[in-house]
Amino acid sequence: PVSSSAFLFDARSMARLICPEEVPRHEWCGGMWYKNLVDDLDAVVGICWQPAGSEHEAHWHDAPELYVVLEGSAQTLTEDGMVEIRAGESLEIPGRAIHNTIAGPDGMLFLFFFPDGPQETRCYCWTHEKCPGAGSPCVRGCGEGKGTKRKAIVDGETWRQEVVTLPRPGAMLTKGHRFVYVHSGEVVVAGITAKAGQLVDLGSRGDNKLLKTKQDGTSV
């Protein structure tokens, strides 16, 4: 059977559907743009486009951050220097860790997550100077799989990200994740039907919700 898969994230009490195309776009330097899909006191989720060859200059901020690459690639700063990050991989960024990315030939589209907000209150420090005691960003990969599958990509104190793949028809519990991003196809969760490229904010942290495939080729 054709499988489905999705990204699940941990970071409101009613579930809500967020359609990125309906969210205002903010232009940034070098042709970059971003949209704040969720902008709450306890979570910020956004989507950002970085054009080919553009640089998101070195910076840090107090809160940890998570990138999830949806399309394209980039060179990104880690403790091993500049390494490539590609679609399907994530970048775990500790608080106060310097990070910077240079988009590859096809640009890079990625989700970004913060465990606090709102975003307008965040202070960015644009510098190459490392903060004493700060950690380094780390690339995490999801790998490949067939059939019913769930794989933890990031599993730490701040972030828990899983990739879930379901055969059609299929169902699986979200296991307490707050956010469900549909990478491809269509799913039903908490009574909400979400299509590829849409985000569901489940609200309550820790509540298990049933995630079901609705059509062929769904991944979350």
PDB file of C-alpha atoms in Angstrom:
ATOM      1  CA  PRO A   1       0.000   0.000   0.000  1.00  0.00           C
ATOM      2  CA  VAL A   2       0.982   3.604  -0.494  1.00  0.00           C
ATOM      3  CA  SER A   3       2.210   4.974   2.791  1.00  0.00           C
ATOM      4  CA  SER A   4       1.650   8.224   4.622  1.00  0.00           C
ATOM      5  CA  SER A   5       4.018  10.088   6.895  1.00  0.00           C
ATOM      6  CA  ALA A   6       4.064  13.185   9.084  1.00  0.00           C
ATOM      7  CA  PHE A   7       6.227  15.267  11.406  1.00  0.00           C
ATOM      8  CA  LEU A   8       5.080  15.416  15.056  1.00  0.00           C
ATOM      9  CA  PHE A   9       6.393  18.053  17.454  1.00  0.00           C
ATOM     10  CA  ASP A  10       6.232  18.906  21.156  1.00  0.00           C
ATOM     11  CA  ALA A  11       6.728  22.328  22.257  1.00  0.00           C
ATOM     12  CA  ARG A  12      -3.901  26.334  23.847  1.00  0.00           C
ATOM     13  CA  SER A  13      -6.823  24.118  24.776  1.00  0.00           C
ATOM     14  CA  MET A  14      -8.743  23.836  21.481  1.00  0.00           C
ATOM     15  CA  ALA A  15      -7.122  22.263  18.437  1.00  0.00           C
ATOM     16  CA  ARG A  16      -6.817  24.548  15.413  1.00  0.00           C
ATOM     17  CA  LEU A  17      -5.788  24.274  11.784  1.00  0.00           C
ATOM     18  CA  ILE A  18      -3.185  26.702  10.423  1.00  0.00           C
ATOM     19  CA  CYS A  19      -2.938  27.217   6.655  1.00  0.00           C
ATOM     20  CA  PRO A  20       0.382  28.920   5.793  1.00  0.00           C
ATOM     21  CA  GLU A  21      -1.005  30.520   2.632  1.00  0.00           C
ATOM     22  CA  GLU A  22      -3.425  32.529   4.798  1.00  0.00           C
ATOM     23  CA  VAL A  23      -0.718  33.865   7.141  1.00  0.00           C
ATOM     24  CA  PRO A  24       0.956  37.263   6.403  1.00  0.00           C
ATOM     25  CA  ARG A  25       4.459  37.080   4.977  1.00  0.00           C
ATOM     26  CA  HIS A  26       7.329  39.136   6.386  1.00  0.00           C
ATOM     27  CA  GLU A  27      10.154  40.060   4.012  1.00  0.00           C
ATOM     28  CA  TRP A  28      13.678  39.800   5.337  1.00  0.00           C
ATOM     29  CA  CYS A  29      17.210  40.502   4.159  1.00  0.00           C
ATOM     30  CA  GLY A  30      18.719  38.734   1.146  1.00  0.00           C
ATOM     31  CA  GLY A  31      15.345  37.796  -0.304  1.00  0.00           C
ATOM     32  CA  MET A  32      14.391  35.685   2.709  1.00  0.00           C
ATOM     33  CA  TRP A  33      10.831  35.675   3.998  1.00  0.00           C
ATOM     34  CA  TYR A  34       9.079  34.086   6.970  1.00  0.00           C
ATOM     35  CA  LYS A  35       5.581  33.568   8.385  1.00  0.00           C
ATOM     36  CA  ASN A  36       4.700  33.131  12.069  1.00  0.00           C
ATOM     37  CA  LEU A  37       2.195  30.263  12.011  1.00  0.00           C
ATOM     38  CA  VAL A  38       1.884  30.075  15.818  1.00  0.00           C
ATOM     39  CA  ASP A  39       2.899  33.025  17.982  1.00  0.00           C
ATOM     40  CA  ASP A  40       1.944  32.293  21.596  1.00  0.00           C
ATOM     41  CA  LEU A  41       3.564  32.876  24.972  1.00  0.00           C
ATOM     42  CA  ASP A  42       4.607  29.220  25.187  1.00  0.00           C
ATOM     43  CA  ALA A  43       5.405  28.427  21.553  1.00  0.00           C
ATOM     44  CA  VAL A  44       6.404  29.993  18.252  1.00  0.00           C
ATOM     45  CA  VAL A  45       6.215  28.055  14.999  1.00  0.00           C
ATOM     46  CA  GLY A  46       7.146  29.615  11.686  1.00  0.00           C
ATOM     47  CA  ILE A  47       8.011  28.773   8.121  1.00  0.00           C
ATOM     48  CA  CYS A  48      10.923  30.424   6.344  1.00  0.00           C
ATOM     49  CA  TRP A  49      12.239  30.526   2.769  1.00  0.00           C
ATOM     50  CA  GLN A  50      15.939  31.143   2.154  1.00  0.00           C
ATOM     51  CA  PRO A  51      16.828  31.745  -1.547  1.00  0.00           C
ATOM     52  CA  ALA A  52      19.684  29.946  -3.259  1.00  0.00           C
ATOM     53  CA  GLY A  53      23.084  31.223  -2.128  1.00  0.00           C
ATOM     54  CA  SER A  54      21.672  33.592   0.495  1.00  0.00           C
ATOM     55  CA  GLU A  55      23.168  33.681   3.985  1.00  0.00           C
ATOM     56  CA  HIS A  56      21.314  33.792   7.266  1.00  0.00           C
ATOM     57  CA  GLU A  57      24.138  35.487   9.131  1.00  0.00           C
ATOM     58  CA  ALA A  58      25.666  34.166  12.347  1.00  0.00           C
ATOM     59  CA  HIS A  59      23.591  34.990  15.419  1.00  0.00           C
ATOM     60  CA  TRP A  60      22.306  33.638  18.724  1.00  0.00           C
ATOM     61  CA  HIS A  61      19.349  34.133  21.069  1.00  0.00           C
ATOM     62  CA  ASP A  62      18.598  32.973  24.610  1.00  0.00           C
ATOM     63  CA  ALA A  63      15.974  30.355  23.708  1.00  0.00           C
ATOM     64  CA  PRO A  64      16.745  27.050  22.010  1.00  0.00           C
ATOM     65  CA  GLU A  65      15.417  26.592  18.472  1.00  0.00           C
ATOM     66  CA  LEU A  66      14.616  23.721  16.108  1.00  0.00           C
ATOM     67  CA  TYR A  67      14.806  23.820  12.300  1.00  0.00           C
ATOM     68  CA  VAL A  68      13.020  21.175  10.214  1.00  0.00           C
ATOM     69  CA  VAL A  69      14.028  21.288   6.547  1.00  0.00           C
ATOM     70  CA  LEU A  70      11.099  20.717   4.178  1.00  0.00           C
ATOM     71  CA  GLU A  71      12.757  21.422   0.818  1.00  0.00           C
ATOM     72  CA  GLY A  72      16.232  22.129  -0.516  1.00  0.00           C
ATOM     73  CA  SER A  73      19.463  22.238   1.455  1.00  0.00           C
ATOM     74  CA  ALA A  74      22.007  24.541   3.102  1.00  0.00           C
ATOM     75  CA  GLN A  75      25.417  24.635   4.683  1.00  0.00           C
ATOM     76  CA  THR A  76      24.943  25.143   8.409  1.00  0.00           C
ATOM     77  CA  LEU A  77      27.277  25.790  11.321  1.00  0.00           C
ATOM     78  CA  THR A  78      27.849  22.929  13.800  1.00  0.00           C
ATOM     79  CA  GLU A  79      30.611  21.992  16.229  1.00  0.00           C
ATOM     80  CA  ASP A  80      32.294  20.267  13.268  1.00  0.00           C
ATOM     81  CA  GLY A  81      32.240  23.443  11.162  1.00  0.00           C
ATOM     82  CA  MET A  82      29.945  24.005   8.183  1.00  0.00           C
ATOM     83  CA  VAL A  83      28.059  20.839   7.196  1.00  0.00           C
ATOM     84  CA  GLU A  84      25.182  20.182   4.802  1.00  0.00           C
ATOM     85  CA  ILE A  85      21.609  19.895   6.010  1.00  0.00           C
ATOM     86  CA  ARG A  86      18.996  18.536   3.594  1.00  0.00           C
ATOM     87  CA  ALA A  87      15.235  18.045   3.269  1.00  0.00           C
ATOM     88  CA  GLY A  88      14.055  15.550   5.888  1.00  0.00           C
ATOM     89  CA  GLU A  89      16.719  16.561   8.404  1.00  0.00           C
ATOM     90  CA  SER A  90      16.478  18.769  11.485  1.00  0.00           C
ATOM     91  CA  LEU A  91      18.850  21.191  13.196  1.00  0.00           C
ATOM     92  CA  GLU A  92      18.739  21.222  17.001  1.00  0.00           C
ATOM     93  CA  ILE A  93      20.050  24.581  18.266  1.00  0.00           C
ATOM     94  CA  PRO A  94      20.774  24.999  21.996  1.00  0.00           C
ATOM     95  CA  GLY A  95      20.043  28.342  23.672  1.00  0.00           C
ATOM     96  CA  ARG A  96      22.770  30.947  23.042  1.00  0.00           C
ATOM     97  CA  ALA A  97      24.441  28.729  20.415  1.00  0.00           C
ATOM     98  CA  ILE A  98      25.708  30.572  17.338  1.00  0.00           C
ATOM     99  CA  HIS A  99      24.073  29.353  14.138  1.00  0.00           C
ATOM    100  CA  ASN A 100      24.158  30.459  10.540  1.00  0.00           C
ATOM    101  CA  THR A 101      23.081  28.942   7.232  1.00  0.00           C
ATOM    102  CA  ILE A 102      23.998  29.440   3.576  1.00  0.00           C
ATOM    103  CA  ALA A 103      21.283  28.108   1.261  1.00  0.00           C
ATOM    104  CA  GLY A 104      22.155  25.543  -1.411  1.00  0.00           C
ATOM    105  CA  PRO A 105      21.501  25.799  -5.167  1.00  0.00           C
ATOM    106  CA  ASP A 106      17.757  25.120  -4.767  1.00  0.00           C
ATOM    107  CA  GLY A 107      17.284  27.335  -1.721  1.00  0.00           C
ATOM    108  CA  MET A 108      15.855  26.013   1.546  1.00  0.00           C
ATOM    109  CA  LEU A 109      12.321  25.958   2.965  1.00  0.00           C
ATOM    110  CA  PHE A 110      12.160  25.113   6.663  1.00  0.00           C
ATOM    111  CA  LEU A 111       9.991  25.205   9.763  1.00  0.00           C
ATOM    112  CA  PHE A 112      11.375  26.856  12.898  1.00  0.00           C
ATOM    113  CA  PHE A 113      10.254  26.266  16.477  1.00  0.00           C
ATOM    114  CA  PHE A 114      10.805  28.159  19.738  1.00  0.00           C
ATOM    115  CA  PRO A 115       9.514  27.019  23.168  1.00  0.00           C
ATOM    116  CA  ASP A 116       8.556  30.591  24.132  1.00  0.00           C
ATOM    117  CA  GLY A 117       7.158  33.780  22.617  1.00  0.00           C
ATOM    118  CA  PRO A 118       5.849  35.981  21.285  1.00  0.00           C
ATOM    119  CA  GLN A 119       8.359  36.321  18.476  1.00  0.00           C
ATOM    120  CA  GLU A 120       8.406  40.125  18.449  1.00  0.00           C
ATOM    121  CA  THR A 121       9.947  40.130  21.935  1.00  0.00           C
ATOM    122  CA  ARG A 122      12.898  37.943  20.936  1.00  0.00           C
ATOM    123  CA  CYS A 123      16.334  39.543  21.030  1.00  0.00           C
ATOM    124  CA  TYR A 124      18.764  38.462  18.301  1.00  0.00           C
ATOM    125  CA  CYS A 125      22.501  38.989  18.777  1.00  0.00           C
ATOM    126  CA  TRP A 126      24.250  39.178  15.397  1.00  0.00           C
ATOM    127  CA  THR A 127      27.793  38.067  16.057  1.00  0.00           C
ATOM    128  CA  HIS A 128      30.370  35.350  15.334  1.00  0.00           C
ATOM    129  CA  GLU A 129      31.548  35.423  18.955  1.00  0.00           C
ATOM    130  CA  LYS A 130      30.561  32.296  20.831  1.00  0.00           C
ATOM    131  CA  CYS A 131      28.912  32.699  24.235  1.00  0.00           C
ATOM    132  CA  PRO A 132      30.884  31.087  27.076  1.00  0.00           C
ATOM    133  CA  GLY A 133      29.419  27.701  27.925  1.00  0.00           C
ATOM    134  CA  ALA A 134      27.021  27.660  24.954  1.00  0.00           C
ATOM    135  CA  GLY A 135      26.548  24.405  23.045  1.00  0.00           C
ATOM    136  CA  SER A 136      26.644  23.843  19.293  1.00  0.00           C
ATOM    137  CA  PRO A 137      23.885  23.106  16.765  1.00  0.00           C
ATOM    138  CA  CYS A 138      23.529  19.457  15.729  1.00  0.00           C
ATOM    139  CA  VAL A 139      22.023  17.997  12.540  1.00  0.00           C
ATOM    140  CA  ARG A 140      19.556  15.141  13.061  1.00  0.00           C
ATOM    141  CA  GLY A 141      18.431  12.878  10.188  1.00  0.00           C
ATOM    142  CA  CYS A 142      15.190  10.944   9.749  1.00  0.00           C
ATOM    143  CA  GLY A 143      16.293   8.169   7.359  1.00  0.00           C
ATOM    144  CA  GLU A 144      13.985   6.079   5.193  1.00  0.00           C
ATOM    145  CA  GLY A 145      11.322   3.515   5.998  1.00  0.00           C
ATOM    146  CA  LYS A 146       8.305   1.626   4.651  1.00  0.00           C
ATOM    147  CA  GLY A 147       4.972   0.659   6.155  1.00  0.00           C
ATOM    148  CA  THR A 148       3.794   1.687   9.615  1.00  0.00           C
ATOM    149  CA  LYS A 149       6.674   3.504  11.249  1.00  0.00           C
ATOM    150  CA  ARG A 150       7.492   6.127  13.836  1.00  0.00           C
ATOM    151  CA  LYS A 151      11.003   7.328  14.419  1.00  0.00           C
ATOM    152  CA  ALA A 152      12.260   9.823  16.992  1.00  0.00           C
ATOM    153  CA  ILE A 153      14.459  12.424  15.322  1.00  0.00           C
ATOM    154  CA  VAL A 154      15.004  14.714  18.315  1.00  0.00           C
ATOM    155  CA  ASP A 155      14.357  13.521  21.874  1.00  0.00           C
ATOM    156  CA  GLY A 156      15.707  15.922  24.466  1.00  0.00           C
ATOM    157  CA  GLU A 157      14.658  18.154  27.330  1.00  0.00           C
ATOM    158  CA  THR A 158      13.206  20.867  25.076  1.00  0.00           C
ATOM    159  CA  TRP A 159      12.235  19.134  21.842  1.00  0.00           C
ATOM    160  CA  ARG A 160      10.667  15.818  20.877  1.00  0.00           C
ATOM    161  CA  GLN A 161      10.203  15.367  17.146  1.00  0.00           C
ATOM    162  CA  GLU A 162       9.047  12.214  15.416  1.00  0.00           C
ATOM    163  CA  VAL A 163       8.411  11.245  11.821  1.00  0.00           C
ATOM    164  CA  VAL A 164       5.345   9.028  11.450  1.00  0.00           C
ATOM    165  CA  THR A 165       4.608   6.906   8.381  1.00  0.00           C
ATOM    166  CA  LEU A 166       1.276   5.113   8.062  1.00  0.00           C
ATOM    167  CA  PRO A 167       0.045   2.662   5.430  1.00  0.00           C
ATOM    168  CA  ARG A 168      -3.419   3.341   4.084  1.00  0.00           C
ATOM    169  CA  PRO A 169      -5.721   2.824   5.886  1.00  0.00           C
ATOM    170  CA  GLY A 170      -3.943   3.342   9.152  1.00  0.00           C
ATOM    171  CA  ALA A 171      -4.021   5.104  12.498  1.00  0.00           C
ATOM    172  CA  MET A 172      -1.595   5.905  15.299  1.00  0.00           C
ATOM    173  CA  LEU A 173      -1.603   7.929  18.533  1.00  0.00           C
ATOM    174  CA  THR A 174       0.242  11.261  18.537  1.00  0.00           C
ATOM    175  CA  LYS A 175       1.697  10.340  21.968  1.00  0.00           C
ATOM    176  CA  GLY A 176       1.308  13.787  23.495  1.00  0.00           C
ATOM    177  CA  HIS A 177       2.775  15.906  20.714  1.00  0.00           C
ATOM    178  CA  ARG A 178       1.404  19.420  20.420  1.00  0.00           C
ATOM    179  CA  PHE A 179       1.968  20.088  16.715  1.00  0.00           C
ATOM    180  CA  VAL A 180       1.298  17.966  13.632  1.00  0.00           C
ATOM    181  CA  TYR A 181       2.713  19.165  10.318  1.00  0.00           C
ATOM    182  CA  VAL A 182       1.449  17.272   7.264  1.00  0.00           C
ATOM    183  CA  HIS A 183       4.339  16.694   4.916  1.00  0.00           C
ATOM    184  CA  SER A 184       2.303  14.971   2.199  1.00  0.00           C
ATOM    185  CA  GLY A 185      -1.235  13.694   1.656  1.00  0.00           C
ATOM    186  CA  GLU A 186      -4.052  14.242   4.137  1.00  0.00           C
ATOM    187  CA  VAL A 187      -4.782  13.242   7.738  1.00  0.00           C
ATOM    188  CA  VAL A 188      -7.541  13.563  10.318  1.00  0.00           C
ATOM    189  CA  VAL A 189      -6.557  14.422  13.893  1.00  0.00           C
ATOM    190  CA  ALA A 190      -8.725  15.829  16.737  1.00  0.00           C
ATOM    191  CA  GLY A 191     -11.623  16.121  14.279  1.00  0.00           C
ATOM    192  CA  ILE A 192      -9.582  18.322  11.941  1.00  0.00           C
ATOM    193  CA  THR A 193      -8.747  17.360   8.366  1.00  0.00           C
ATOM    194  CA  ALA A 194      -5.323  18.661   7.399  1.00  0.00           C
ATOM    195  CA  LYS A 195      -3.684  18.556   3.984  1.00  0.00           C
ATOM    196  CA  ALA A 196      -0.071  18.684   2.864  1.00  0.00           C
ATOM    197  CA  GLY A 197       1.653  21.873   3.988  1.00  0.00           C
ATOM    198  CA  GLN A 198      -0.799  22.562   6.823  1.00  0.00           C
ATOM    199  CA  LEU A 199      -0.145  22.632  10.567  1.00  0.00           C
ATOM    200  CA  VAL A 200      -2.431  21.462  13.363  1.00  0.00           C
ATOM    201  CA  ASP A 201      -1.933  22.968  16.833  1.00  0.00           C
ATOM    202  CA  LEU A 202      -3.472  20.391  19.176  1.00  0.00           C
ATOM    203  CA  GLY A 203      -3.271  22.760  22.124  1.00  0.00           C
ATOM    204  CA  SER A 204      -3.122  20.665  25.262  1.00  0.00           C
ATOM    205  CA  ARG A 205       0.328  19.244  25.884  1.00  0.00           C
ATOM    206  CA  GLY A 206       0.405  15.585  26.795  1.00  0.00           C
ATOM    207  CA  ASP A 207      -3.008  14.540  25.428  1.00  0.00           C
ATOM    208  CA  ASN A 208      -2.904  11.572  23.042  1.00  0.00           C
ATOM    209  CA  LYS A 209      -4.845  12.118  19.835  1.00  0.00           C
ATOM    210  CA  LEU A 210      -5.656   9.581  17.117  1.00  0.00           C
ATOM    211  CA  LEU A 211      -3.921  10.373  13.844  1.00  0.00           C
ATOM    212  CA  LYS A 212      -5.568   8.716  10.815  1.00  0.00           C
ATOM    213  CA  THR A 213      -4.758   8.637   7.117  1.00  0.00           C
ATOM    214  CA  LYS A 214      -7.490   9.940   4.843  1.00  0.00           C
ATOM    215  CA  GLN A 215      -5.935   9.434   1.413  1.00  0.00           C
ATOM    216  CA  ASP A 216      -2.939   7.831  -0.253  1.00  0.00           C
ATOM    217  CA  GLY A 217       0.549   9.251   0.196  1.00  0.00           C
ATOM    218  CA  THR A 218       0.216  11.004   3.572  1.00  0.00           C
ATOM    219  CA  SER A 219       3.169  11.729   5.828  1.00  0.00           C
ATOM    220  CA  VAL A 220       3.343  13.760   9.067  1.00  0.00           C
TER     221      VAL A 220
END
